[in-house]
Amino acid sequence: MEQKIQELRAAAQAEISGAADLKELDGVRVKFLGKKGELTSLLRGMNQVSAEDRPKIGKVVNEARAEIEKLIADKNSALKAAALQNKLASEKIDVTLPGRKVHCGHLHPLTLTLNRIKEIFIQMGYSVEEGPEVETDYFNFEALNLPKDHPARDMQDSFYITEEILLRTQTSPVQARTMQKNTGNAPIRMIAPGRVYRRDDFDASHSPMFHQVEGLVVDRGVTFGDLIGTLDFFCKQMFGENTNIRLRPSFFPFTSVSTECDCSCPICHGRDSNCKVCHGAGWLEILGAGEVHPKVLEMSGYSPSVVSGFAFGMGVERIAMIKYGIDDLRLFFENDLRFLNQF
Ligand code: DAH
């Protein structure tokens, strides 16, 4: 009996020290000390031990029990400590590691330019109107005093979808749409930004798709002087206080007195013959404008004897190229990050 107890003790010792985790250790405890455990069954066999041996054997059993209990308790604390160490090691955070850089996008230079143009006109009380990019021949041409056989239609090589529907070649149709929406009511003070399409090559200064901003003012007593003042204010706001404008006579079917407006070169102010923006000319064409043609007013429900107006149309790419000193329009559409990241 005594030998059996010693064997059991040794076996328990080995299994306790071999337990890899708390669960295994608990299994060992149940195996030896549990109700049906090996040591417990040994104790149950005590009645077969003779009365004189009983105290001695009892003592050995109790010692064995106490020792196994202590071994289990010790192992239990050791396993718990090891688990804590593991947890700490695996959850360790190195607060001295340099942070990861978050790459943040930003607005495209054309969007920046468009936003600025809008801002300038909104502060003058203009509304921002929209029109469809797929437009009718009527709004794109006819309502703007360009009948079907008008030679000026050739100035704008168009993408036709059907005989009567095309991709708009200019934002000017939004003039007619806005007037017709307002049914003879004045004043109108609006700009219309958006994409336009022409059958042009894709080169440093042309693109089959580009952006324009149209402007229209209709009211009683609007004069050419109001147009000049507006354009001058716009240029100074856009390119700087010391920018000047210059007007040249021109022709547009939808204006009766027509002009092309240049601004003084904001990059070199005409002082650099190698200037990559004005090439030494000192002036840059920025938009077409004029007094609204009486026929255009009439066709959209306004009486030229009561109201007058002015209109203008500018290319957003062109304005952006001047503003940022860019010499190739294709850069806006190639999405090269080396270019875009500069804004
Ligand atoms: N629509 C013209 C173009 O695309 C620009 C323009 C010129 C618009 C004169 C106007 C204007 O409103 O009055 O070339």
Coordinates of N, CA and C in Angstrom, one line a residue, residues 48 90 105 140 154 181:
Q48 N -9.3 -1.9 4.4 CA -8.6 -3.2 4.2 C -7.2 -3.3 5.0
S90 N 2.4 39.7 -26.2 CA 1.7 39.8 -27.5 C 1.0 41.1 -27.7
G105 N -6.4 63.3 -50.4 CA -6.6 63.9 -51.7 C -6.9 65.4 -51.6
N140 N -28.7 75.2 -78.4 CA -27.3 75.4 -78.6 C -27.1 76.4 -79.7
D154 N -19.9 76.9 -88.2 CA -18.6 76.2 -88.5 C -17.5 76.5 -87.5
K181 N -37.0 80.2 -68.6 CA -37.4 79.8 -67.3 C -38.0 80.9 -66.5

